[in-house]
Coordinates of C-alpha atoms and ligand atoms in Angstrom, one line a residue:
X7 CA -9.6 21.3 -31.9
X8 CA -7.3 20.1 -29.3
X9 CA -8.8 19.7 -26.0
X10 CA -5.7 21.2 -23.6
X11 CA -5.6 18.7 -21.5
X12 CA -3.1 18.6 -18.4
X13 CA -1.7 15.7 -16.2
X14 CA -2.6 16.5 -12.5
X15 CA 0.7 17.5 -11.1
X16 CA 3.9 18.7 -12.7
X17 CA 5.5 15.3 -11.8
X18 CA 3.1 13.7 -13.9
X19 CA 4.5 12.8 -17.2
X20 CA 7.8 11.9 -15.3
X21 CA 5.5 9.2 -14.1
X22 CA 3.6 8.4 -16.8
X23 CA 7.1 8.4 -19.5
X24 CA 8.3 6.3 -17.2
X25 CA 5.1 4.0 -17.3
X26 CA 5.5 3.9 -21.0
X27 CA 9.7 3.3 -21.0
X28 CA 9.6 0.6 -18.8
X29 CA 8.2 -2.5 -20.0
X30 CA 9.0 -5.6 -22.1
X31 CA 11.6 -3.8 -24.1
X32 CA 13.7 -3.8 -20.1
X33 CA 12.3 -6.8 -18.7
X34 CA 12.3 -9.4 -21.6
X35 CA 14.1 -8.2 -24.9
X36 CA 17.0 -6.2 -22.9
X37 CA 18.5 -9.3 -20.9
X38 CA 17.9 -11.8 -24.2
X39 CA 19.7 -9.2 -26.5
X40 CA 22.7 -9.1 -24.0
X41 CA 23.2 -12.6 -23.0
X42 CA 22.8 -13.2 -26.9
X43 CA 25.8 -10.4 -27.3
X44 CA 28.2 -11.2 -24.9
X45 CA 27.4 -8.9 -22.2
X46 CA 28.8 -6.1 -21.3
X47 CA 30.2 -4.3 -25.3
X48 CA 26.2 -4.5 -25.7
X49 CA 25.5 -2.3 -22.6
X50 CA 28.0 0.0 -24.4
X51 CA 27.4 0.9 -26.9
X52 CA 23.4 1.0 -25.7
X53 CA 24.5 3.3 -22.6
X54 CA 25.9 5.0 -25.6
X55 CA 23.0 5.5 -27.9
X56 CA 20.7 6.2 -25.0
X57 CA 23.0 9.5 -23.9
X58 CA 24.0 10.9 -27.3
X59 CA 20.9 9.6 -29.3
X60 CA 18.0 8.4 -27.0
X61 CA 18.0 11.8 -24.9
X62 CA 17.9 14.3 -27.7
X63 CA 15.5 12.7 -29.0
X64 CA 13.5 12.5 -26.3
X65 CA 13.7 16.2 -25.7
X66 CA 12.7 16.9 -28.6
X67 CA 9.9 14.6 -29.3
X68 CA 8.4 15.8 -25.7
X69 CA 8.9 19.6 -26.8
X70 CA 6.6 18.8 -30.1
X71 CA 4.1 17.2 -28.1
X72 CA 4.2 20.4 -25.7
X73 CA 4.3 23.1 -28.2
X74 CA 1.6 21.8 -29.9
X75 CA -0.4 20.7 -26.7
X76 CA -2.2 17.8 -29.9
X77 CA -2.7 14.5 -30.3
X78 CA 0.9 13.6 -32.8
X79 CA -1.1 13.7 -35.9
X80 CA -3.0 16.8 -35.2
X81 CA -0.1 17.6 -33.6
X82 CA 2.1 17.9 -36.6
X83 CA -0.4 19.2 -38.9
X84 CA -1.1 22.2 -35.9
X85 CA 3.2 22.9 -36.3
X86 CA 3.5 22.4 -40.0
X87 CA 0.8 25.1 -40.3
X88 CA 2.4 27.6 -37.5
X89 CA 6.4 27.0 -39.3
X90 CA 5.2 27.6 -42.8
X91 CA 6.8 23.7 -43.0
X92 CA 5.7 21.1 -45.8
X93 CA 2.8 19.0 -45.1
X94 CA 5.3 15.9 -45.4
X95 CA 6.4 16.6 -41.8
X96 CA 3.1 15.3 -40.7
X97 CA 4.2 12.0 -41.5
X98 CA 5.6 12.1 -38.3
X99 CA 2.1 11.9 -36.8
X100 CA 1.2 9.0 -39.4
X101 CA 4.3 7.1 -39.5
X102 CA 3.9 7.1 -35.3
X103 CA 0.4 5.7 -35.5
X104 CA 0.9 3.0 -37.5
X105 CA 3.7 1.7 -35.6
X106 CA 2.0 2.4 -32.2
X107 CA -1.0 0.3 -34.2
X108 CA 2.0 -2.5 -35.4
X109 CA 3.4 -2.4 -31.9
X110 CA 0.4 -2.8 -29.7
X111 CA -1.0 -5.9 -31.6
X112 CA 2.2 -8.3 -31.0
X113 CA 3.3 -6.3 -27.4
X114 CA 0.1 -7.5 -26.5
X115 CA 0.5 -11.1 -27.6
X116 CA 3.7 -11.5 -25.8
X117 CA 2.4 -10.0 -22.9
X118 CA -0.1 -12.8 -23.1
X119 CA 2.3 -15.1 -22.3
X120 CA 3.4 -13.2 -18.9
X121 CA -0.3 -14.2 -18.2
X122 CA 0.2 -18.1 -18.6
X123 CA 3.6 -18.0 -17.1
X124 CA 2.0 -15.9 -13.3
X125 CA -0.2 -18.5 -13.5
X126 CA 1.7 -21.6 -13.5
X127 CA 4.1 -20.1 -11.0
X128 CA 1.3 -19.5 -8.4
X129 CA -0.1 -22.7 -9.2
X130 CA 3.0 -24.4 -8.6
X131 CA 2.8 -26.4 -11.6
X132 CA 6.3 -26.1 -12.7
X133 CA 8.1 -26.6 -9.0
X134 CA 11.1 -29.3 -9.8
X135 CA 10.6 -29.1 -13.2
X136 CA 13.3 -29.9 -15.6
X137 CA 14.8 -28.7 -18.4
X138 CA 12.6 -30.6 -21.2
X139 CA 8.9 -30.3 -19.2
X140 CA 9.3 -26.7 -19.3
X141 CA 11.0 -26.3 -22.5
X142 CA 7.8 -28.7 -23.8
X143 CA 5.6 -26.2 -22.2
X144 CA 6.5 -23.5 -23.8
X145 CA 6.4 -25.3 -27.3
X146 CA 2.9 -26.3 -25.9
X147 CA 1.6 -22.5 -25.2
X148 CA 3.1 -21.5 -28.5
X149 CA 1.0 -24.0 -30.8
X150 CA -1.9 -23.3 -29.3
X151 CA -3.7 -19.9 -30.9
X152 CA -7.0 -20.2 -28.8
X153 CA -4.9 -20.3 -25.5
X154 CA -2.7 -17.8 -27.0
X155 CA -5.7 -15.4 -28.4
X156 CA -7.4 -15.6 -25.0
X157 CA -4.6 -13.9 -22.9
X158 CA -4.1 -11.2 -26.0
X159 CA -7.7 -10.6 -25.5
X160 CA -7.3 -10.5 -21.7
X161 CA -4.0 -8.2 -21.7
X162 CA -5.6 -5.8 -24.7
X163 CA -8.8 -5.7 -22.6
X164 CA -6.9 -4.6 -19.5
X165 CA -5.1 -2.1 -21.7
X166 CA -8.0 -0.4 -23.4
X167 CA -10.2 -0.1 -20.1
X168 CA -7.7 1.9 -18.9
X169 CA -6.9 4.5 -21.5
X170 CA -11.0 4.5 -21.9
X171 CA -11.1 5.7 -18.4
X172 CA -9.4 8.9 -19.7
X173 CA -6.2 10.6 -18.9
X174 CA -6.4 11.1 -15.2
X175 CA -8.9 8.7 -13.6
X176 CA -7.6 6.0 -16.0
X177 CA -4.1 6.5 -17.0
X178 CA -2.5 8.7 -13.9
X179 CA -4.4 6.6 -11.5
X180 CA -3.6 3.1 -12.9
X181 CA 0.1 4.1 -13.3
X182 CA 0.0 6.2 -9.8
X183 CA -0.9 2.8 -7.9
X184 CA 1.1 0.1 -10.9
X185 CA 4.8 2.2 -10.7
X186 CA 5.5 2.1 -6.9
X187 CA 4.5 -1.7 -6.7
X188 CA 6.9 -2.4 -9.9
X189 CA 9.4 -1.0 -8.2
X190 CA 8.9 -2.7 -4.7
X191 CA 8.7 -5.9 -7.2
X192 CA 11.6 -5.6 -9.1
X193 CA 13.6 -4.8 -5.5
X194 CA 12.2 -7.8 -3.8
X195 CA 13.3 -10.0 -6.9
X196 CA 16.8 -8.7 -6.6
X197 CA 17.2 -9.3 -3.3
X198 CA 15.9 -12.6 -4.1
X199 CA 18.0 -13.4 -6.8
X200 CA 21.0 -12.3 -4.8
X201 CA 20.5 -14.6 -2.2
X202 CA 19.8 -17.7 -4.2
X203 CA 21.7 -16.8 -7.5
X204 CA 25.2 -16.3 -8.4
X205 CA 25.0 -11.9 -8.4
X206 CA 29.2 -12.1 -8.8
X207 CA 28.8 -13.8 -12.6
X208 CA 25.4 -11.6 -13.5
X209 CA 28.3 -8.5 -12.7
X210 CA 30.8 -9.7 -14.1
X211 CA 29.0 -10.8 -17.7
X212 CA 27.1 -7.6 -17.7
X213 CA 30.0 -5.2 -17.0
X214 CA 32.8 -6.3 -18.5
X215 CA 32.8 -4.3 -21.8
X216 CA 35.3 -6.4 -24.2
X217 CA 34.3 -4.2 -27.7
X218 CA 35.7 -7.6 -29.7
X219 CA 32.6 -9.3 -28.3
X220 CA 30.2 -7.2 -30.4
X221 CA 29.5 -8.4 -33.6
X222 CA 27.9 -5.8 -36.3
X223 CA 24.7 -7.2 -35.9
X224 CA 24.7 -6.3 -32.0
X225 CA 25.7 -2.7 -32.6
X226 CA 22.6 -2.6 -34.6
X227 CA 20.5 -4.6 -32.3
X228 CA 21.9 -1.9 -29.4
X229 CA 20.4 1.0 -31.3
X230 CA 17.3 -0.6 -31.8
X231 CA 16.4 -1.4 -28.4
X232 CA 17.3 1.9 -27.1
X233 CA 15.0 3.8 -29.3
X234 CA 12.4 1.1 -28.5
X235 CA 13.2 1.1 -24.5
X236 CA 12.6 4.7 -24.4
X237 CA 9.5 4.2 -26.5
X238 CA 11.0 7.1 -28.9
X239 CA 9.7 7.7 -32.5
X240 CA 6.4 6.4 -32.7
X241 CA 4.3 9.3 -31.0
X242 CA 3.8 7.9 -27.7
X243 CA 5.5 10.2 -26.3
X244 CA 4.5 12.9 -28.0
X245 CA 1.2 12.2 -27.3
X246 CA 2.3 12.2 -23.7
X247 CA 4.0 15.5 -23.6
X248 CA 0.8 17.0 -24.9
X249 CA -0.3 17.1 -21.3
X250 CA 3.0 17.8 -19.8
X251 CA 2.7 21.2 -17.5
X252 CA 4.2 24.2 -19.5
X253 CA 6.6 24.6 -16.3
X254 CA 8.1 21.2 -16.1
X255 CA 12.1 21.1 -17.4
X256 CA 12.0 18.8 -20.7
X257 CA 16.0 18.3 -20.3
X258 CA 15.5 17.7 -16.3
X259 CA 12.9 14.9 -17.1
X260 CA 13.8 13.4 -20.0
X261 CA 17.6 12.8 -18.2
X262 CA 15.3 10.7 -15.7
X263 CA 13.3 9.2 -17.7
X264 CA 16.4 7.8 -19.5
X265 CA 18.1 6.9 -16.1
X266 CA 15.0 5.4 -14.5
X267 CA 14.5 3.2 -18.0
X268 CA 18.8 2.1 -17.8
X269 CA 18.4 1.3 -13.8
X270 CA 15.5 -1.2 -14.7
X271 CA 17.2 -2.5 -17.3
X272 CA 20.3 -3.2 -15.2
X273 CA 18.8 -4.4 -12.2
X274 CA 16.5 -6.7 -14.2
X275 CA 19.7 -7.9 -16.2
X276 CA 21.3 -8.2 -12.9
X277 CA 18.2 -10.1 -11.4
X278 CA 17.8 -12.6 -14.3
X279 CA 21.4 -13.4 -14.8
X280 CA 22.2 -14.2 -11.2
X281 CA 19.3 -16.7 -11.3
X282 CA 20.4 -18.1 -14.7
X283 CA 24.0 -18.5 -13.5
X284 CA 23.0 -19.8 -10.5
X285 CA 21.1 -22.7 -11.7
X286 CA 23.8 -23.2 -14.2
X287 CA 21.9 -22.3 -17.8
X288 CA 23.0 -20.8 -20.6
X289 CA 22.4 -16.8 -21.0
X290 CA 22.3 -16.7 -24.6
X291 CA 19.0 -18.6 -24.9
X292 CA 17.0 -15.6 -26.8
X293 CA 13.5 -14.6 -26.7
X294 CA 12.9 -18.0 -24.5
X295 CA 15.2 -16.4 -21.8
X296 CA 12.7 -15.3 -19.7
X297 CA 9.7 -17.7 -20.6
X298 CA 11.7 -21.0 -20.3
X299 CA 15.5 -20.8 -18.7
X300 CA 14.1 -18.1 -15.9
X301 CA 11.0 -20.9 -15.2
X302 CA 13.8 -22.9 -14.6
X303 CA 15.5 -21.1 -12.3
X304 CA 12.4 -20.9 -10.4
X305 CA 11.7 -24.6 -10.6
X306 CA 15.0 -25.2 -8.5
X307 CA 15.1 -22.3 -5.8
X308 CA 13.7 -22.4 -2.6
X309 CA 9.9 -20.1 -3.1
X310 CA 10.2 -20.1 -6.8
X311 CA 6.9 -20.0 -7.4
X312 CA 5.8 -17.6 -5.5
X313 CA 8.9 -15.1 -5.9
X314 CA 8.0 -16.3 -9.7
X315 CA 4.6 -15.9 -9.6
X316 CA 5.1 -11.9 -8.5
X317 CA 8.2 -11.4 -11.1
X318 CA 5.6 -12.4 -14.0
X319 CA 3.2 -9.8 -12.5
X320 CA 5.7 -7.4 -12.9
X321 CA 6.6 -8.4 -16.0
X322 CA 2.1 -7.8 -16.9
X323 CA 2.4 -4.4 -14.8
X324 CA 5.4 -3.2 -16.7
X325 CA 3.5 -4.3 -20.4
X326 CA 0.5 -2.7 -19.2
X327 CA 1.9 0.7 -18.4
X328 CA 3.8 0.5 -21.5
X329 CA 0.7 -0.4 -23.9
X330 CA -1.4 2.2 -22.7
X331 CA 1.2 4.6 -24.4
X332 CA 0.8 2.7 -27.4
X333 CA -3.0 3.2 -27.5
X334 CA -3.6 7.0 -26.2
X335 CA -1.8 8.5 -29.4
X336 CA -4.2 6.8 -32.2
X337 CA -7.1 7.3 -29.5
X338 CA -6.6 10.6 -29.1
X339 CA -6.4 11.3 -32.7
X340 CA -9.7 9.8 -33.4
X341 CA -11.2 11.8 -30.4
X342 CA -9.6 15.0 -31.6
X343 CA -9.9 14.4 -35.9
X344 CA -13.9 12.6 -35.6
X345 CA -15.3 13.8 -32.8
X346 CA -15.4 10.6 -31.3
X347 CA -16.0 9.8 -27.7
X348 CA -12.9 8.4 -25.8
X349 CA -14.2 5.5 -25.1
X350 CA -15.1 5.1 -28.7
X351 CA -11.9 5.6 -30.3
X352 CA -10.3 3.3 -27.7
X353 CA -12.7 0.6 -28.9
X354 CA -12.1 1.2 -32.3
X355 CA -8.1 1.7 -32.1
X356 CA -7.9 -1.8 -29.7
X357 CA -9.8 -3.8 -31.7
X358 CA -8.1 -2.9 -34.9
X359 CA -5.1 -4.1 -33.1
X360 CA -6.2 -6.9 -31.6
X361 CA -7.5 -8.1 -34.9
X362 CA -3.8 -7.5 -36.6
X363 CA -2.2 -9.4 -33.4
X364 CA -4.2 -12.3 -34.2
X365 CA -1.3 -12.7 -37.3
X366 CA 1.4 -12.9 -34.6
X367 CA -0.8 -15.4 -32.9
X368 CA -1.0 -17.8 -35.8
X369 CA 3.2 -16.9 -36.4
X370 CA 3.5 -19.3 -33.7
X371 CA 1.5 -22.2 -34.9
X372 CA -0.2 -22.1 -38.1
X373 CA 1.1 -20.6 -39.9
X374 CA 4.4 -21.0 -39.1
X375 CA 6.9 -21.9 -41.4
X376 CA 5.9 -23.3 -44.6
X377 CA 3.0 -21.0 -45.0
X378 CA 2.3 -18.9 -47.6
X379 CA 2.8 -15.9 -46.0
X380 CA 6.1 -17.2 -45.2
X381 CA 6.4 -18.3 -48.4
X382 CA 5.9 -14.7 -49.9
X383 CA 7.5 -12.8 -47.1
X384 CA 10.5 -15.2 -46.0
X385 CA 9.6 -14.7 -42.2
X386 CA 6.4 -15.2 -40.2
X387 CA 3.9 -12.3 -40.0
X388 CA 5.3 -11.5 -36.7
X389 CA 8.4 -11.0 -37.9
X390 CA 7.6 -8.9 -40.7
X391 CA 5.8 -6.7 -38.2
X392 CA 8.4 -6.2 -35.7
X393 CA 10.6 -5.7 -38.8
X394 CA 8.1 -2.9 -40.0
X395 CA 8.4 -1.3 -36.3
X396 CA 12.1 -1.4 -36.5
X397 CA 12.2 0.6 -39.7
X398 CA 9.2 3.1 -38.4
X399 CA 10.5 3.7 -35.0
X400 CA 14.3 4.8 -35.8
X401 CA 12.7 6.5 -39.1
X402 CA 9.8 8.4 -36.8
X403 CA 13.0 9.3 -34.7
X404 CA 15.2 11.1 -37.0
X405 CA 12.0 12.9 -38.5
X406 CA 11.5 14.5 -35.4
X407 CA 15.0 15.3 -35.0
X408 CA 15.6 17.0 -37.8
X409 CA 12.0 18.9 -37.4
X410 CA 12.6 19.7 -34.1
X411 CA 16.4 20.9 -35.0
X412 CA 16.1 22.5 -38.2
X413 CA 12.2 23.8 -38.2
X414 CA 11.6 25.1 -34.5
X415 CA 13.3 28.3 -34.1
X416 CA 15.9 29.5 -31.4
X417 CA 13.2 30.8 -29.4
X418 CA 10.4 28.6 -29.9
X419 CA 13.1 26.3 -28.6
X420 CA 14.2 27.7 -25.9
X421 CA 10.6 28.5 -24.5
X422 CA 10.2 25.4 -24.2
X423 CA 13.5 24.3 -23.2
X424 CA 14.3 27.1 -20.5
X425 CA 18.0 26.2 -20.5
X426 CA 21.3 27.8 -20.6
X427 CA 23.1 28.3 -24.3
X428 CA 25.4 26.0 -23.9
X429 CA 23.5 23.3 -23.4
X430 CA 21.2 24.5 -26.0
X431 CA 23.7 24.5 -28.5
X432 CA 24.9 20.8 -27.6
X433 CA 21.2 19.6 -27.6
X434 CA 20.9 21.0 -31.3
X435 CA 23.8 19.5 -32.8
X436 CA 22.7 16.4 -31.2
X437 CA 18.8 16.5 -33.0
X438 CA 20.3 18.3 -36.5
X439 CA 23.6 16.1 -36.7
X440 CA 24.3 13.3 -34.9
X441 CA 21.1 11.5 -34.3
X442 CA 19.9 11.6 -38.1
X443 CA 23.6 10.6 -39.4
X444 CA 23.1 7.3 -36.4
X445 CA 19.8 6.5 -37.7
X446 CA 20.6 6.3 -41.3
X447 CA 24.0 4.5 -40.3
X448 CA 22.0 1.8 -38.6
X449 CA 19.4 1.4 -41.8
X450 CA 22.1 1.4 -44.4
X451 CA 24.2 -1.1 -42.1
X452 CA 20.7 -3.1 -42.3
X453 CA 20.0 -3.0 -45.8
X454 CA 22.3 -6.3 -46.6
X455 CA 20.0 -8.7 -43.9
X456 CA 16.6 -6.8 -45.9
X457 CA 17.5 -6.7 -49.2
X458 CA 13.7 -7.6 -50.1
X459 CA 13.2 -4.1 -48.1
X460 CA 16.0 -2.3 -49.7
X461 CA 14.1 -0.1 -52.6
X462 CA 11.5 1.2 -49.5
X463 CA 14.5 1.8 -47.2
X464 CA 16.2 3.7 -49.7
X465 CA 13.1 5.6 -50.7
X466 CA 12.7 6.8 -47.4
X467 CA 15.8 8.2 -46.9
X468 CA 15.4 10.4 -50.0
X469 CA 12.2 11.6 -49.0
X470 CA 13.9 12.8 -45.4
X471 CA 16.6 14.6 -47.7
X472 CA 13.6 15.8 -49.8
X473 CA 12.3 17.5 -46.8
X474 CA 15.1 18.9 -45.4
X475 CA 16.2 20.1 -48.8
X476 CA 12.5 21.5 -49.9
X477 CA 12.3 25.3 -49.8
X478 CA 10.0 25.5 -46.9
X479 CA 12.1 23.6 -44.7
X480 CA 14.9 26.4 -45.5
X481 CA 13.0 29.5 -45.5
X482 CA 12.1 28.1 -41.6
X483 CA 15.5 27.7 -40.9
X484 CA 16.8 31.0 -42.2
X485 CA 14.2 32.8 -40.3
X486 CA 15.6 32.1 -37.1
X487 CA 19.5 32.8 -37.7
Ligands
LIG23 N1 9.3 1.2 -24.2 C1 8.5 0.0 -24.2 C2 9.3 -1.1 -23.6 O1 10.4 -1.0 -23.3 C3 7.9 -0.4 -25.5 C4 7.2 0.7 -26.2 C5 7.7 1.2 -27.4 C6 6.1 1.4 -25.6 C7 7.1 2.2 -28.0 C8 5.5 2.4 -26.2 C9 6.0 2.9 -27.4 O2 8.7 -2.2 -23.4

């Protein structure tokens, strides 16, 4: 049985989606994917996909977590049961544990990294450093998978102490004391960056939208980030809006949560780029943007360490409010489905992870190329991972869309929702139309880059049709015109 619990306040989940948006996906793998795009067409058509996909989707993956006040699996089973809907649909739950499992054990690796990087900025050790000693360091934390495994254990640690603590004295608290001082953070290093960096070029590249800049590739990579920005598809939110208060506006909040996510995106895009530009590097530098040209940048301005040392603790806050969201949905789950204590099913979900993450950490070194696993897979197990969590995420997505838009009935809906008809009626064609035909647009558009992944792809897409052709699915539907 579900255990009905509530955040504290009716501001809560605001907070606490917020916690779970904003993290890596903003500060690290947002500015890399633009400056590797050309700027502003990215933002586009991202803005884009955040407004007419992101959103919806959000709305609706919050109101399943509400309505069914359950962990996502239980969650789904609970609604499947109450719609007369196939079982299927409760992939939803499944398909969003595994890639909140797939997601935590390499988001935690890469955090790791923030870890090493806070600490050679507050040491000092990389003032007036060039080009090659930091690019060497970098090569240097990569080959080594005991330094690397000891701040995945650190970061995963952190993480799972926190969600152990329980909902409110570990996860409202933590986020209630870590989401103002991100903020002041992120402030202090604009201001920062606009006095020593070149703000006029970090505009200019990020907002002038030139569409012939965007290659296919970048549209795709767009969409991908902004399901994974908003942390959409993969139960973490869900999971979240389980404890949301029944009398908290899912359109009002999810609009924030969206604009909250975008502003940090932008203002840490605006903050990196002025310092790149400023000290003259190149923005299209990839995943090594923020770990090796940003060092850089520090290296030469006046305070860099320090004003670098407190950027990488963002960067760790940020991680850390976003991987507790990736560990409360499996951990609640096991506390609801076995009867397990919290801090049990933390253990058990953290150290699954952390075991799994130890593959990314040997990605780096080795077993890098030339393995057999790369040898079998073409790619390095952390590739093949995030590659998994590109397909699940966007897949988890358009599942809920279409349950939430074709299963849920008018009222249900607007019980939840409490909004006009109009808006209603945009919000449904949005979750039954447009956001299922942009997912399977970005996953047939992928299919020539996966072919090895083509047969699963495709078999996935006919068991969504399968569902929303089976006879359940319709009999739930024409109950509600
Ligand atoms: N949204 C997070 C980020 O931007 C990542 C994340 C994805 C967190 C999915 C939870 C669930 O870093």
């Amino acid at each position: 049985m579900s255990t009905h619990n509530v955040w504290t306040h009716k501001g809560t989940f605001l907070l606490a989606a917020v916690g779970s948006a904003v993290g890596l996906g903003n500060l690290w793998r947002f500015p890399y994917l633009t400056g590797e795009n050309g700027g502003g067409a990215f933002i586009l058509v991202y803005a884009l996909t955040i407004f007419a996909v992101g959103i919806p989707i959000l709305i609706a993956e919050t109101m399943l977590g509400r309505a069914s006040r359950r962990s996502p699996i239980m969650g789904m089973r609970f609604l499947t049961r109450t719609h007369q809907a196939s079982r299927a649909w409760e992939s939803i739950g499944w398909l969003g544990a595994a890639s909140a499992f797939l997601i935590l054990s390499f988001y935690s690796v890469i955090a790791g990294w923030a870890i090493h990087y806070t600490w050679l900025m507050l040491t000092g050790s990389l003032v007036g450093a060039d080009a090659a000693t930091i690019g060497a360091g970098f090569d240097v934390l990569l080959a080594s998978p005991g330094l690397l495994t000891l701040y995945h254990t650190l970061f995963i640690i952190a993480s799972g102490l926190i969600v152990g603590m329980g909902i409110h004295k570990g996860i409202e608290n933590g986020l209630r004391i870590m989401m103002p001082a991100l903020f002041v953070i992120l402030l202090v290093v604009l201001a920062y960056s606009i006095a020593n960096g070149d703000f006029a070029a970090a505009a200019s590249f990020l907002f002038t939208f030139n569409l012939a800049d965007l290659s296919l590739e970048g549209w795709l990579q767009a969409m991908g980030q902004s399901f994974f920005t908003l942390s959409l598809g993969m139960g973490a939110i869900m999971a979240y809006g389980a404890y949301m208060a029944s009398d908290a506006s899912l359109s009002r909040t999810a609009f924030a949560v969206a604009f909250v996510d975008t502003a940090v995106a932008m203002v840490a895009g605006l903050a990196i780029f002025s310092l790149v530009f400023g000290a003259g590097l190149d923005a299209g530098a990839g995943p090594g943007l923020m770990f090796v040209t940003l060092p850089l940048a520090f290296a030469e301005m006046p305070f860099g360490g320090l004003i670098g040392g407190v950027f990488f603790i963002l960067v760790l806050g940020a991680a850390i409010s976003s991987s507790i969201s990736l560990i409360e949905p499996v951990a609640a789950f096991l506390v609801e489905r076995f009867d397990l204590t919290r801090p049990q099913a933390v253990f058990v979900m953290v150290v699954a992870s952390w075991a799994l993450g130890l593959l990314t950490v040997i990605s780096f070194n080795t077993w890098a190329e030339g393995s057999p696993f790369h040898a079998l897979f073409g790619r390095s197990a952390f590739d093949f991972i995030e590659l998994l969590t590109n397909i699940f995420m966007p897949l988890g997505g358009m599942l809920i869309a279409l349950f939430a838009g074709w299963a849920l009935t008018h009222s249900e809906v607007m019980k939840e929702m409490r909004t006009g008809e109009t808006w209603f009626q945009v919000w449904r064609f949005l979750v039954r139309f447009v956001a299922p035909a942009a997912v399977a647009f970005v996953f047939l558009r992928t299919i020539p880059q996966v072919e090895g992944y083509l047969i699963p792809t495709l078999g996935a897409l006919i068991i969504v049709g399968a569902f929303a052709a089976s006879r359940t699915f319709l009999a739930g539907n024409r109950q509600e015109q």
